[in-house]
PDB file of C-alpha atoms and ligand atoms in Angstrom:
ATOM      1  CA  MET A 125      13.536 110.710 -49.562  1.00 39.00           C
ATOM      2  CA  ALA A 126      12.781 111.832 -53.114  1.00 40.00           C
ATOM      3  CA  ARG A 127      14.081 109.744 -55.970  1.00 39.00           C
ATOM      4  CA  GLN A 128      17.298 111.241 -57.280  1.00 42.00           C
ATOM      5  CA  ASN A 129      17.960 111.930 -60.911  1.00 41.00           C
ATOM      6  CA  ILE A 130      21.229 110.073 -61.092  1.00 42.00           C
ATOM      7  CA  SER A 131      21.883 106.386 -61.327  1.00 44.00           C
ATOM      8  CA  VAL A 132      25.038 104.545 -60.359  1.00 44.00           C
ATOM      9  CA  ASP A 133      24.702 102.733 -63.674  1.00 44.00           C
ATOM     10  CA  GLN A 134      25.203 106.031 -65.483  1.00 44.00           C
ATOM     11  CA  LYS A 135      28.773 105.934 -64.285  1.00 47.00           C
ATOM     12  CA  LYS A 136      31.533 107.884 -65.840  1.00 49.00           C
ATOM     13  CA  GLU A 137      34.086 105.491 -67.212  1.00 65.00           C
ATOM     14  CA  HIS A 138      37.153 107.460 -66.271  1.00 80.00           C
ATOM     15  CA  ALA A 139      39.268 107.535 -63.164  1.00 86.00           C
ATOM     16  CA  VAL A 140      39.656 110.939 -61.565  1.00 92.00           C
ATOM     17  CA  SER A 141      42.649 113.019 -60.546  1.00 95.00           C
ATOM     18  CA  VAL A 142      42.980 114.534 -57.082  1.00 96.00           C
ATOM     19  CA  ARG A 143      44.734 117.858 -56.522  1.00 97.00           C
ATOM     20  CA  ILE A 144      45.477 119.003 -53.004  1.00 97.00           C
ATOM     21  CA  ARG A 145      46.778 122.561 -52.829  1.00 97.00           C
ATOM     22  CA  ASP A 146      48.148 124.267 -49.706  1.00 97.00           C
ATOM     23  CA  VAL A 147      45.704 122.597 -47.363  1.00 98.00           C
ATOM     24  CA  TYR A 148      45.667 123.684 -43.717  1.00 98.00           C
ATOM     25  CA  LYS A 149      43.416 122.283 -41.019  1.00 98.00           C
ATOM     26  CA  SER A 150      43.303 122.936 -37.308  1.00 98.00           C
ATOM     27  CA  TYR A 151      41.032 121.958 -34.446  1.00 97.00           C
ATOM     28  CA  GLY A 152      40.880 124.792 -31.914  1.00 96.00           C
ATOM     29  CA  ASP A 153      44.476 125.945 -31.564  1.00 95.00           C
ATOM     30  CA  HIS A 154      45.913 122.579 -32.664  1.00 97.00           C
ATOM     31  CA  LEU A 155      47.261 122.976 -36.190  1.00 97.00           C
ATOM     32  CA  VAL A 156      47.180 119.484 -37.735  1.00 98.00           C
ATOM     33  CA  LEU A 157      47.691 119.926 -41.501  1.00 98.00           C
ATOM     34  CA  LYS A 158      50.360 122.494 -42.274  1.00 98.00           C
ATOM     35  CA  GLY A 159      50.218 123.192 -46.004  1.00 97.00           C
ATOM     36  CA  ILE A 160      49.694 119.879 -47.813  1.00 98.00           C
ATOM     37  CA  ASN A 161      50.361 119.734 -51.568  1.00 98.00           C
ATOM     38  CA  LEU A 162      49.813 116.510 -53.535  1.00 98.00           C
ATOM     39  CA  THR A 163      48.674 115.569 -57.012  1.00 97.00           C
ATOM     40  CA  ILE A 164      47.302 112.084 -57.535  1.00 97.00           C
ATOM     41  CA  GLU A 165      46.984 110.919 -61.116  1.00 95.00           C
ATOM     42  CA  PRO A 166      43.913 109.151 -62.559  1.00 94.00           C
ATOM     43  CA  GLY A 167      44.089 105.405 -61.910  1.00 93.00           C
ATOM     44  CA  GLU A 168      46.938 105.608 -59.441  1.00 96.00           C
ATOM     45  CA  ILE A 169      47.202 103.633 -56.224  1.00 97.00           C
ATOM     46  CA  PHE A 170      48.625 106.311 -53.974  1.00 98.00           C
ATOM     47  CA  ALA A 171      49.733 105.456 -50.444  1.00 98.00           C
ATOM     48  CA  ILE A 172      50.095 107.849 -47.526  1.00 97.00           C
ATOM     49  CA  MET A 173      52.294 106.736 -44.652  1.00 96.00           C
ATOM     50  CA  GLY A 174      53.450 108.474 -41.505  1.00 94.00           C
ATOM     51  CA  PRO A 175      53.573 108.200 -37.741  1.00 92.00           C
ATOM     52  CA  SER A 176      50.434 107.923 -35.645  1.00 91.00           C
ATOM     53  CA  GLY A 177      48.917 111.370 -35.094  1.00 93.00           C
ATOM     54  CA  SER A 178      50.678 112.938 -38.096  1.00 95.00           C
ATOM     55  CA  GLY A 179      47.367 113.868 -39.775  1.00 96.00           C
ATOM     56  CA  LYS A 180      46.688 111.018 -42.219  1.00 96.00           C
ATOM     57  CA  SER A 181      43.052 110.403 -41.306  1.00 93.00           C
ATOM     58  CA  VAL A 182      42.421 114.150 -41.075  1.00 96.00           C
ATOM     59  CA  LEU A 183      43.795 114.570 -44.616  1.00 97.00           C
ATOM     60  CA  LEU A 184      41.608 111.746 -45.917  1.00 95.00           C
ATOM     61  CA  ARG A 185      38.516 113.343 -44.363  1.00 93.00           C
ATOM     62  CA  GLN A 186      39.246 116.587 -46.246  1.00 95.00           C
ATOM     63  CA  VAL A 187      39.628 114.662 -49.543  1.00 95.00           C
ATOM     64  CA  ALA A 188      36.343 112.850 -48.878  1.00 91.00           C
ATOM     65  CA  GLY A 189      34.562 116.151 -48.297  1.00 90.00           C
ATOM     66  CA  LEU A 190      33.577 115.127 -44.764  1.00 90.00           C
ATOM     67  CA  GLU A 191      35.369 118.229 -43.484  1.00 94.00           C
ATOM     68  CA  ILE A 192      36.398 121.445 -45.173  1.00 94.00           C
ATOM     69  CA  PRO A 193      39.992 122.694 -44.972  1.00 96.00           C
ATOM     70  CA  ASP A 194      40.600 126.023 -43.207  1.00 97.00           C
ATOM     71  CA  GLN A 195      42.751 127.109 -46.119  1.00 97.00           C
ATOM     72  CA  GLY A 196      43.703 125.710 -49.501  1.00 97.00           C
ATOM     73  CA  GLU A 197      41.777 123.714 -52.028  1.00 95.00           C
ATOM     74  CA  ILE A 198      41.024 120.124 -52.978  1.00 95.00           C
ATOM     75  CA  ARG A 199      39.785 119.216 -56.447  1.00 94.00           C
ATOM     76  CA  ILE A 200      38.606 115.828 -57.658  1.00 93.00           C
ATOM     77  CA  ASP A 201      38.911 116.298 -61.398  1.00 90.00           C
ATOM     78  CA  ASP A 202      37.566 119.846 -61.444  1.00 82.00           C
ATOM     79  CA  HIS A 203      35.083 119.457 -58.627  1.00 84.00           C
ATOM     80  CA  ALA A 204      34.961 119.981 -54.900  1.00 81.00           C
ATOM     81  CA  PRO A 205      34.883 116.757 -52.831  1.00 80.00           C
ATOM     82  CA  ASP A 206      31.403 115.468 -52.055  1.00 73.00           C
ATOM     83  CA  LEU A 207      30.993 112.126 -50.289  1.00 67.00           C
ATOM     84  CA  THR A 208      27.246 112.157 -50.852  1.00 65.00           C
ATOM     85  CA  CYS A 209      28.043 111.051 -54.422  1.00 61.00           C
ATOM     86  CA  MET A 210      25.162 113.163 -55.631  1.00 62.00           C
ATOM     87  CA  GLY A 211      27.598 115.581 -57.243  1.00 67.00           C
ATOM     88  CA  GLU A 212      29.923 115.133 -60.185  1.00 72.00           C
ATOM     89  CA  THR A 213      32.165 112.357 -58.915  1.00 79.00           C
ATOM     90  CA  ARG A 214      31.567 109.249 -56.866  1.00 85.00           C
ATOM     91  CA  VAL A 215      33.872 108.805 -53.889  1.00 89.00           C
ATOM     92  CA  GLY A 216      33.874 105.689 -51.700  1.00 88.00           C
ATOM     93  CA  MET A 217      35.480 105.684 -48.279  1.00 89.00           C
ATOM     94  CA  VAL A 218      36.651 102.800 -46.110  1.00 89.00           C
ATOM     95  CA  PHE A 219      36.916 104.155 -42.576  1.00 84.00           C
ATOM     96  CA  GLN A 220      39.711 103.213 -40.174  1.00 75.00           C
ATOM     97  CA  SER A 221      37.129 101.791 -37.763  1.00 72.00           C
ATOM     98  CA  GLY A 222      34.974 100.164 -40.446  1.00 68.00           C
ATOM     99  CA  ALA A 223      32.069 102.340 -39.258  1.00 82.00           C
ATOM    100  CA  LEU A 224      29.352  99.753 -39.843  1.00 89.00           C
ATOM    101  CA  LEU A 225      25.967 100.297 -38.222  1.00 92.00           C
ATOM    102  CA  SER A 226      25.594  97.677 -35.502  1.00 91.00           C
ATOM    103  CA  SER A 227      21.796  97.446 -35.706  1.00 94.00           C
ATOM    104  CA  LEU A 228      21.834  96.601 -39.426  1.00 94.00           C
ATOM    105  CA  THR A 229      22.773  93.316 -41.077  1.00 95.00           C
ATOM    106  CA  VAL A 230      25.704  93.067 -43.460  1.00 95.00           C
ATOM    107  CA  GLU A 231      23.316  93.218 -46.403  1.00 93.00           C
ATOM    108  CA  GLU A 232      21.591  96.326 -45.044  1.00 93.00           C
ATOM    109  CA  ASN A 233      24.911  98.004 -44.256  1.00 95.00           C
ATOM    110  CA  VAL A 234      26.356  97.388 -47.717  1.00 94.00           C
ATOM    111  CA  GLY A 235      23.142  98.322 -49.528  1.00 92.00           C
ATOM    112  CA  LEU A 236      22.305 101.311 -47.327  1.00 89.00           C
ATOM    113  CA  PHE A 237      23.343 104.041 -49.734  1.00 84.00           C
ATOM    114  CA  LEU A 238      21.513 102.520 -52.694  1.00 85.00           C
ATOM    115  CA  GLU A 239      18.480 101.920 -50.520  1.00 84.00           C
ATOM    116  CA  GLU A 240      18.409 105.413 -49.009  1.00 81.00           C
ATOM    117  CA  HIS A 241      18.738 107.104 -52.356  1.00 78.00           C
ATOM    118  CA  ARG A 242      16.496 104.577 -54.090  1.00 76.00           C
ATOM    119  CA  LEU A 243      19.004 104.118 -56.833  1.00 72.00           C
ATOM    120  CA  LYS A 244      17.989 100.552 -57.619  1.00 78.00           C
ATOM    121  CA  SER A 245      15.140  98.153 -56.990  1.00 84.00           C
ATOM    122  CA  ARG A 246      15.266  95.881 -53.909  1.00 85.00           C
ATOM    123  CA  GLU A 247      16.160  92.920 -56.099  1.00 87.00           C
ATOM    124  CA  GLU A 248      18.951  94.795 -57.900  1.00 87.00           C
ATOM    125  CA  ILE A 249      20.315  96.037 -54.571  1.00 85.00           C
ATOM    126  CA  ARG A 250      20.357  92.487 -53.215  1.00 89.00           C
ATOM    127  CA  LYS A 251      22.293  91.302 -56.273  1.00 89.00           C
ATOM    128  CA  THR A 252      24.761  94.226 -56.187  1.00 90.00           C
ATOM    129  CA  VAL A 253      25.403  93.636 -52.486  1.00 93.00           C
ATOM    130  CA  SER A 254      26.204  89.963 -52.927  1.00 92.00           C
ATOM    131  CA  ASP A 255      28.393  90.752 -55.979  1.00 89.00           C
ATOM    132  CA  LYS A 256      30.424  93.240 -53.964  1.00 91.00           C
ATOM    133  CA  LEU A 257      30.688  90.898 -50.990  1.00 92.00           C
ATOM    134  CA  ARG A 258      32.003  88.222 -53.332  1.00 89.00           C
ATOM    135  CA  THR A 259      34.507  90.745 -54.707  1.00 84.00           C
ATOM    136  CA  VAL A 260      36.032  91.101 -51.238  1.00 85.00           C
ATOM    137  CA  GLY A 261      35.972  87.363 -50.630  1.00 84.00           C
ATOM    138  CA  LEU A 262      32.898  87.173 -48.409  1.00 88.00           C
ATOM    139  CA  GLU A 263      29.938  84.989 -49.184  1.00 87.00           C
ATOM    140  CA  GLY A 264      26.918  83.939 -47.185  1.00 89.00           C
ATOM    141  CA  VAL A 265      27.294  86.612 -44.484  1.00 92.00           C
ATOM    142  CA  GLU A 266      24.448  88.835 -45.704  1.00 92.00           C
ATOM    143  CA  SER A 267      22.167  88.171 -42.749  1.00 92.00           C
ATOM    144  CA  LYS A 268      24.822  88.464 -40.039  1.00 95.00           C
ATOM    145  CA  TYR A 269      25.233  91.522 -37.803  1.00 96.00           C
ATOM    146  CA  PRO A 270      28.625  93.295 -37.528  1.00 92.00           C
ATOM    147  CA  SER A 271      29.076  92.025 -33.954  1.00 92.00           C
ATOM    148  CA  GLU A 272      29.001  88.466 -35.304  1.00 94.00           C
ATOM    149  CA  LEU A 273      31.978  89.093 -37.617  1.00 90.00           C
ATOM    150  CA  SER A 274      35.713  89.199 -36.989  1.00 85.00           C
ATOM    151  CA  GLY A 275      37.553  92.536 -37.311  1.00 81.00           C
ATOM    152  CA  GLY A 276      38.941  91.475 -40.690  1.00 81.00           C
ATOM    153  CA  MET A 277      35.518  90.489 -41.986  1.00 86.00           C
ATOM    154  CA  ARG A 278      34.097  93.844 -40.865  1.00 88.00           C
ATOM    155  CA  LYS A 279      36.870  95.572 -42.787  1.00 86.00           C
ATOM    156  CA  ARG A 280      35.965  93.642 -45.925  1.00 88.00           C
ATOM    157  CA  VAL A 281      32.293  94.505 -45.476  1.00 92.00           C
ATOM    158  CA  SER A 282      33.207  98.175 -45.286  1.00 91.00           C
ATOM    159  CA  ILE A 283      35.199  97.834 -48.514  1.00 90.00           C
ATOM    160  CA  ALA A 284      32.165  96.182 -50.159  1.00 91.00           C
ATOM    161  CA  ARG A 285      30.027  99.070 -48.915  1.00 92.00           C
ATOM    162  CA  ALA A 286      32.397 101.578 -50.533  1.00 91.00           C
ATOM    163  CA  LEU A 287      32.256  99.622 -53.807  1.00 89.00           C
ATOM    164  CA  VAL A 288      28.469  99.542 -54.274  1.00 89.00           C
ATOM    165  CA  ILE A 289      28.437 103.063 -55.653  1.00 85.00           C
ATOM    166  CA  GLU A 290      30.962 102.085 -58.377  1.00 85.00           C
ATOM    167  CA  PRO A 291      33.364 104.758 -57.103  1.00 88.00           C
ATOM    168  CA  GLN A 292      35.729 106.648 -59.353  1.00 90.00           C
ATOM    169  CA  LEU A 293      37.852 107.405 -56.291  1.00 92.00           C
ATOM    170  CA  ILE A 294      38.191 105.140 -53.281  1.00 93.00           C
ATOM    171  CA  LEU A 295      39.780 106.248 -50.029  1.00 94.00           C
ATOM    172  CA  TYR A 296      41.038 103.554 -47.673  1.00 94.00           C
ATOM    173  CA  ASP A 297      41.992 104.387 -44.092  1.00 93.00           C
ATOM    174  CA  GLU A 298      44.139 101.459 -42.921  1.00 91.00           C
ATOM    175  CA  PRO A 299      42.676  98.780 -45.209  1.00 90.00           C
ATOM    176  CA  THR A 300      44.777  95.978 -43.726  1.00 89.00           C
ATOM    177  CA  SER A 301      44.806  96.835 -40.037  1.00 85.00           C
ATOM    178  CA  GLU A 302      43.158  94.060 -38.008  1.00 77.00           C
ATOM    179  CA  LEU A 303      43.835  91.563 -40.791  1.00 81.00           C
ATOM    180  CA  ASP A 304      46.026  88.491 -40.561  1.00 83.00           C
ATOM    181  CA  PRO A 305      48.928  88.492 -43.062  1.00 87.00           C
ATOM    182  CA  VAL A 306      47.130  86.252 -45.570  1.00 84.00           C
ATOM    183  CA  SER A 307      43.946  88.364 -45.534  1.00 81.00           C
ATOM    184  CA  ALA A 308      46.078  91.518 -45.766  1.00 86.00           C
ATOM    185  CA  VAL A 309      47.682  90.230 -48.959  1.00 87.00           C
ATOM    186  CA  THR A 310      44.245  89.286 -50.315  1.00 84.00           C
ATOM    187  CA  ILE A 311      42.953  92.816 -49.700  1.00 85.00           C
ATOM    188  CA  GLY A 312      46.089  94.269 -51.303  1.00 90.00           C
ATOM    189  CA  GLN A 313      45.514  92.109 -54.370  1.00 88.00           C
ATOM    190  CA  GLU A 314      41.880  93.212 -54.412  1.00 85.00           C
ATOM    191  CA  ILE A 315      42.905  96.888 -54.357  1.00 89.00           C
ATOM    192  CA  TYR A 316      45.205  96.138 -57.284  1.00 90.00           C
ATOM    193  CA  ARG A 317      42.525  94.143 -59.154  1.00 86.00           C
ATOM    194  CA  LEU A 318      40.070  97.034 -58.772  1.00 83.00           C
ATOM    195  CA  LYS A 319      42.604  99.370 -60.274  1.00 84.00           C
ATOM    196  CA  LYS A 320      43.186  97.044 -63.224  1.00 83.00           C
ATOM    197  CA  SER A 321      39.574  96.160 -63.918  1.00 79.00           C
ATOM    198  CA  MET A 322      37.832  99.464 -63.288  1.00 77.00           C
ATOM    199  CA  ALA A 323      38.490 103.120 -63.870  1.00 82.00           C
ATOM    200  CA  ILE A 324      39.334 103.772 -60.258  1.00 91.00           C
ATOM    201  CA  THR A 325      41.812 105.958 -58.408  1.00 95.00           C
ATOM    202  CA  SER A 326      42.831 104.743 -54.946  1.00 95.00           C
ATOM    203  CA  ILE A 327      44.299 106.582 -51.990  1.00 97.00           C
ATOM    204  CA  MET A 328      45.268 104.386 -49.069  1.00 96.00           C
ATOM    205  CA  VAL A 329      46.497 105.509 -45.692  1.00 96.00           C
ATOM    206  CA  THR A 330      48.453 102.682 -44.174  1.00 95.00           C
ATOM    207  CA  HIS A 331      51.212 101.551 -41.841  1.00 92.00           C
ATOM    208  CA  ASP A 332      51.577  98.321 -43.837  1.00 93.00           C
ATOM    209  CA  ARG A 333      54.988  98.471 -45.505  1.00 93.00           C
ATOM    210  CA  GLN A 334      54.409  95.245 -47.427  1.00 93.00           C
ATOM    211  CA  LEU A 335      51.138  96.571 -48.860  1.00 94.00           C
ATOM    212  CA  VAL A 336      52.812  99.770 -50.061  1.00 96.00           C
ATOM    213  CA  GLN A 337      55.717  97.929 -51.658  1.00 95.00           C
ATOM    214  CA  GLY A 338      53.341  95.373 -53.166  1.00 94.00           C
ATOM    215  CA  VAL A 339      50.685  97.527 -54.812  1.00 95.00           C
ATOM    216  CA  ALA A 340      51.284 101.281 -54.514  1.00 97.00           C
ATOM    217  CA  ASP A 341      52.383 103.247 -57.579  1.00 97.00           C
ATOM    218  CA  ARG A 342      53.600 106.085 -55.379  1.00 98.00           C
ATOM    219  CA  VAL A 343      53.783 106.871 -51.708  1.00 98.00           C
ATOM    220  CA  ALA A 344      53.872 110.105 -49.731  1.00 97.00           C
ATOM    221  CA  VAL A 345      55.247 110.343 -46.216  1.00 96.00           C
ATOM    222  CA  ILE A 346      53.511 112.797 -43.901  1.00 96.00           C
ATOM    223  CA  TYR A 347      55.275 113.952 -40.777  1.00 94.00           C
ATOM    224  CA  ASP A 348      53.814 116.420 -38.315  1.00 94.00           C
ATOM    225  CA  GLY A 349      51.242 117.705 -40.808  1.00 96.00           C
ATOM    226  CA  LYS A 350      53.661 118.167 -43.712  1.00 97.00           C
ATOM    227  CA  ILE A 351      54.586 115.994 -46.682  1.00 97.00           C
ATOM    228  CA  ILE A 352      58.293 115.183 -46.387  1.00 96.00           C
ATOM    229  CA  ALA A 353      58.651 112.743 -49.316  1.00 95.00           C
ATOM    230  CA  VAL A 354      56.770 111.641 -52.432  1.00 97.00           C
ATOM    231  CA  GLY A 355      57.899 109.006 -54.927  1.00 97.00           C
ATOM    232  CA  THR A 356      57.712 105.382 -55.928  1.00 97.00           C
ATOM    233  CA  PRO A 357      58.029 102.978 -52.982  1.00 97.00           C
ATOM    234  CA  ASP A 358      61.587 102.152 -54.127  1.00 96.00           C
ATOM    235  CA  GLU A 359      62.570 105.831 -54.238  1.00 96.00           C
ATOM    236  CA  VAL A 360      61.093 106.575 -50.839  1.00 96.00           C
ATOM    237  CA  TRP A 361      62.591 103.451 -49.245  1.00 95.00           C
ATOM    238  CA  LYS A 362      66.032 104.616 -50.448  1.00 94.00           C
ATOM    239  CA  SER A 363      65.586 108.077 -48.910  1.00 93.00           C
ATOM    240  CA  GLN A 364      68.399 109.180 -46.624  1.00 92.00           C
ATOM    241  CA  ASN A 365      66.143 111.549 -44.675  1.00 92.00           C
ATOM    242  CA  PRO A 366      66.548 110.357 -41.056  1.00 89.00           C
ATOM    243  CA  LYS A 367      62.846 110.886 -40.275  1.00 88.00           C
ATOM    244  CA  ILE A 368      61.909 108.595 -43.151  1.00 90.00           C
ATOM    245  CA  ARG A 369      64.647 106.061 -42.417  1.00 88.00           C
ATOM    246  CA  ASP A 370      63.625 105.897 -38.760  1.00 81.00           C
ATOM    247  CA  PHE A 371      60.051 105.332 -39.772  1.00 80.00           C
ATOM    248  CA  LEU A 372      60.405 102.856 -42.648  1.00 85.00           C
ATOM    249  CA  HIS A 373      63.372 100.830 -41.478  1.00 82.00           C
ATOM    250  CA  ILE A 374      62.475 100.488 -37.847  1.00 77.00           C
ATOM    251  CA  ASN A 375      63.313  97.144 -36.307  1.00 76.00           C
ATOM    252  CA  PHE A 376      63.449  95.756 -32.808  1.00 79.00           C
ATOM    253  CA  ASN A 377      66.466  96.858 -30.847  1.00 78.00           C
ATOM    254  CA  LEU A 378      66.658  95.025 -27.546  1.00 84.00           C
ATOM    255  CA  ASP A 379      70.273  95.957 -26.775  1.00 82.00           C
ATOM    256  CA  ASN A 380      69.563  98.965 -24.598  1.00 80.00           C
ATOM    257  CA  ILE A 381      66.687  97.546 -22.622  1.00 83.00           C
ATOM    258  CA  SER A 382      67.520  97.524 -18.930  1.00 82.00           C
ATOM    259  CA  LEU A 383      65.562  95.929 -16.125  1.00 81.00           C
TER     260      LEU A 383
HETATM  261  N1  ATP B 186      37.937 115.956 -34.793  1.00 93.05           N
HETATM  262  C1  ATP B 186      39.080 116.269 -34.169  1.00 93.05           C
HETATM  263  N2  ATP B 186      39.120 117.187 -33.191  1.00 93.05           N
HETATM  264  C2  ATP B 186      40.274 117.521 -32.579  1.00 93.05           C
HETATM  265  N3  ATP B 186      41.480 116.985 -32.885  1.00 93.05           N
HETATM  266  C3  ATP B 186      41.497 116.075 -33.867  1.00 93.05           C
HETATM  267  C4  ATP B 186      40.319 115.660 -34.555  1.00 93.05           C
HETATM  268  N4  ATP B 186      40.658 114.733 -35.471  1.00 93.05           N
HETATM  269  C5  ATP B 186      41.983 114.574 -35.349  1.00 93.05           C
HETATM  270  N5  ATP B 186      42.503 115.368 -34.395  1.00 93.05           N
HETATM  271  C6  ATP B 186      43.920 115.461 -34.026  1.00 93.05           C
HETATM  272  O1  ATP B 186      44.677 115.563 -35.208  1.00 93.05           O
HETATM  273  C7  ATP B 186      45.896 114.840 -35.096  1.00 93.05           C
HETATM  274  C8  ATP B 186      46.030 113.900 -36.285  1.00 93.05           C
HETATM  275  O2  ATP B 186      45.019 112.908 -36.183  1.00 93.05           O
HETATM  276  P1  ATP B 186      44.827 111.780 -37.292  1.00 93.05           P
HETATM  277  O3  ATP B 186      43.624 111.013 -36.875  1.00 93.05           O
HETATM  278  O4  ATP B 186      44.840 112.381 -38.629  1.00 93.05           O
HETATM  279  O5  ATP B 186      46.151 110.902 -37.086  1.00 93.05           O
HETATM  280  P2  ATP B 186      46.658 109.714 -38.009  1.00 93.05           P
HETATM  281  O6  ATP B 186      47.868 110.168 -38.722  1.00 93.05           O
HETATM  282  O7  ATP B 186      45.516 109.191 -38.803  1.00 93.05           O
HETATM  283  O8  ATP B 186      47.114 108.650 -36.878  1.00 93.05           O
HETATM  284  P3  ATP B 186      46.883 107.037 -36.789  1.00 93.05           P
HETATM  285  O9  ATP B 186      47.999 106.424 -37.587  1.00 93.05           O
HETATM  286  O10 ATP B 186      47.025 106.762 -35.324  1.00 93.05           O
HETATM  287  O11 ATP B 186      45.526 106.722 -37.305  1.00 93.05           O
HETATM  288  C9  ATP B 186      45.857 114.146 -33.742  1.00 93.05           C
HETATM  289  O12 ATP B 186      46.648 114.894 -32.842  1.00 93.05           O
HETATM  290  C10 ATP B 186      44.410 114.181 -33.350  1.00 93.05           C
HETATM  291  O13 ATP B 186      44.275 114.274 -31.956  1.00 93.05           O
HETATM  292 MG1   MG B 187      44.345 107.493 -38.705  1.00 93.05          MG
END
């Protein structure tokens, strides 16, 4: 592939805003996103919660530019989403499944983008990769294959992979699923540290209530393809909307279980 004219070292030093306006998305006759409106401020950690199947991953894919909405518009600063990072803004994505390539080592997976686009020399790529692995608390796993790692380690590798491009916007789909509680807190702290130390805007889709209360500036609740609440975690937790209460305050109820 031809050498590109951009370098990840020529990074813009500002976090970006994300504006989602009236976004609709369907697959065949299944309408999934039903008019989503959200504005995410530069530097925010913005959480999206909601029941399984409500459209969270679909929404994230539209923001990443992996899919194009049927209607409506998404703007990252003033630009259309573009996960290739060859455009105006650099967007990193941590997929729900991790999405590592099984035939490549950890080092090759994390460095793949830089390697493919020849953005740095081999030696610089090697150094960047181990820096980013250290950032997510992994060291000495460069030569391992994904199948040799635990689910939590794979998740961290996929976060490191998103970080190598020095993203201005990072999209996390379930960053703490598959993690034990201690590792989940570590990742939450890492998301917070990234926000503090770099010009980075974060959107995280998650079911992890502790993560949202711990690090999110604001949270939106999506229900059946529509946003039904947006606010600080405290505001949303106090909501009297039964759909939100049922979802956020769910606890075991064994009283009505019959045999
Ligand atoms: N590529 C696709 N083709 C057809 N239907 C899809 C596609 N992607 C998602 N869907 C449908 O869209 C709906 C929302 O899916 P999505 O993956 O966004 O759920 P989610 O909110 O992320 O759920 P979870 O919490 O389980 O990850 C589901 O009914 C799903 O079947
Ligand atoms: Mg999902």
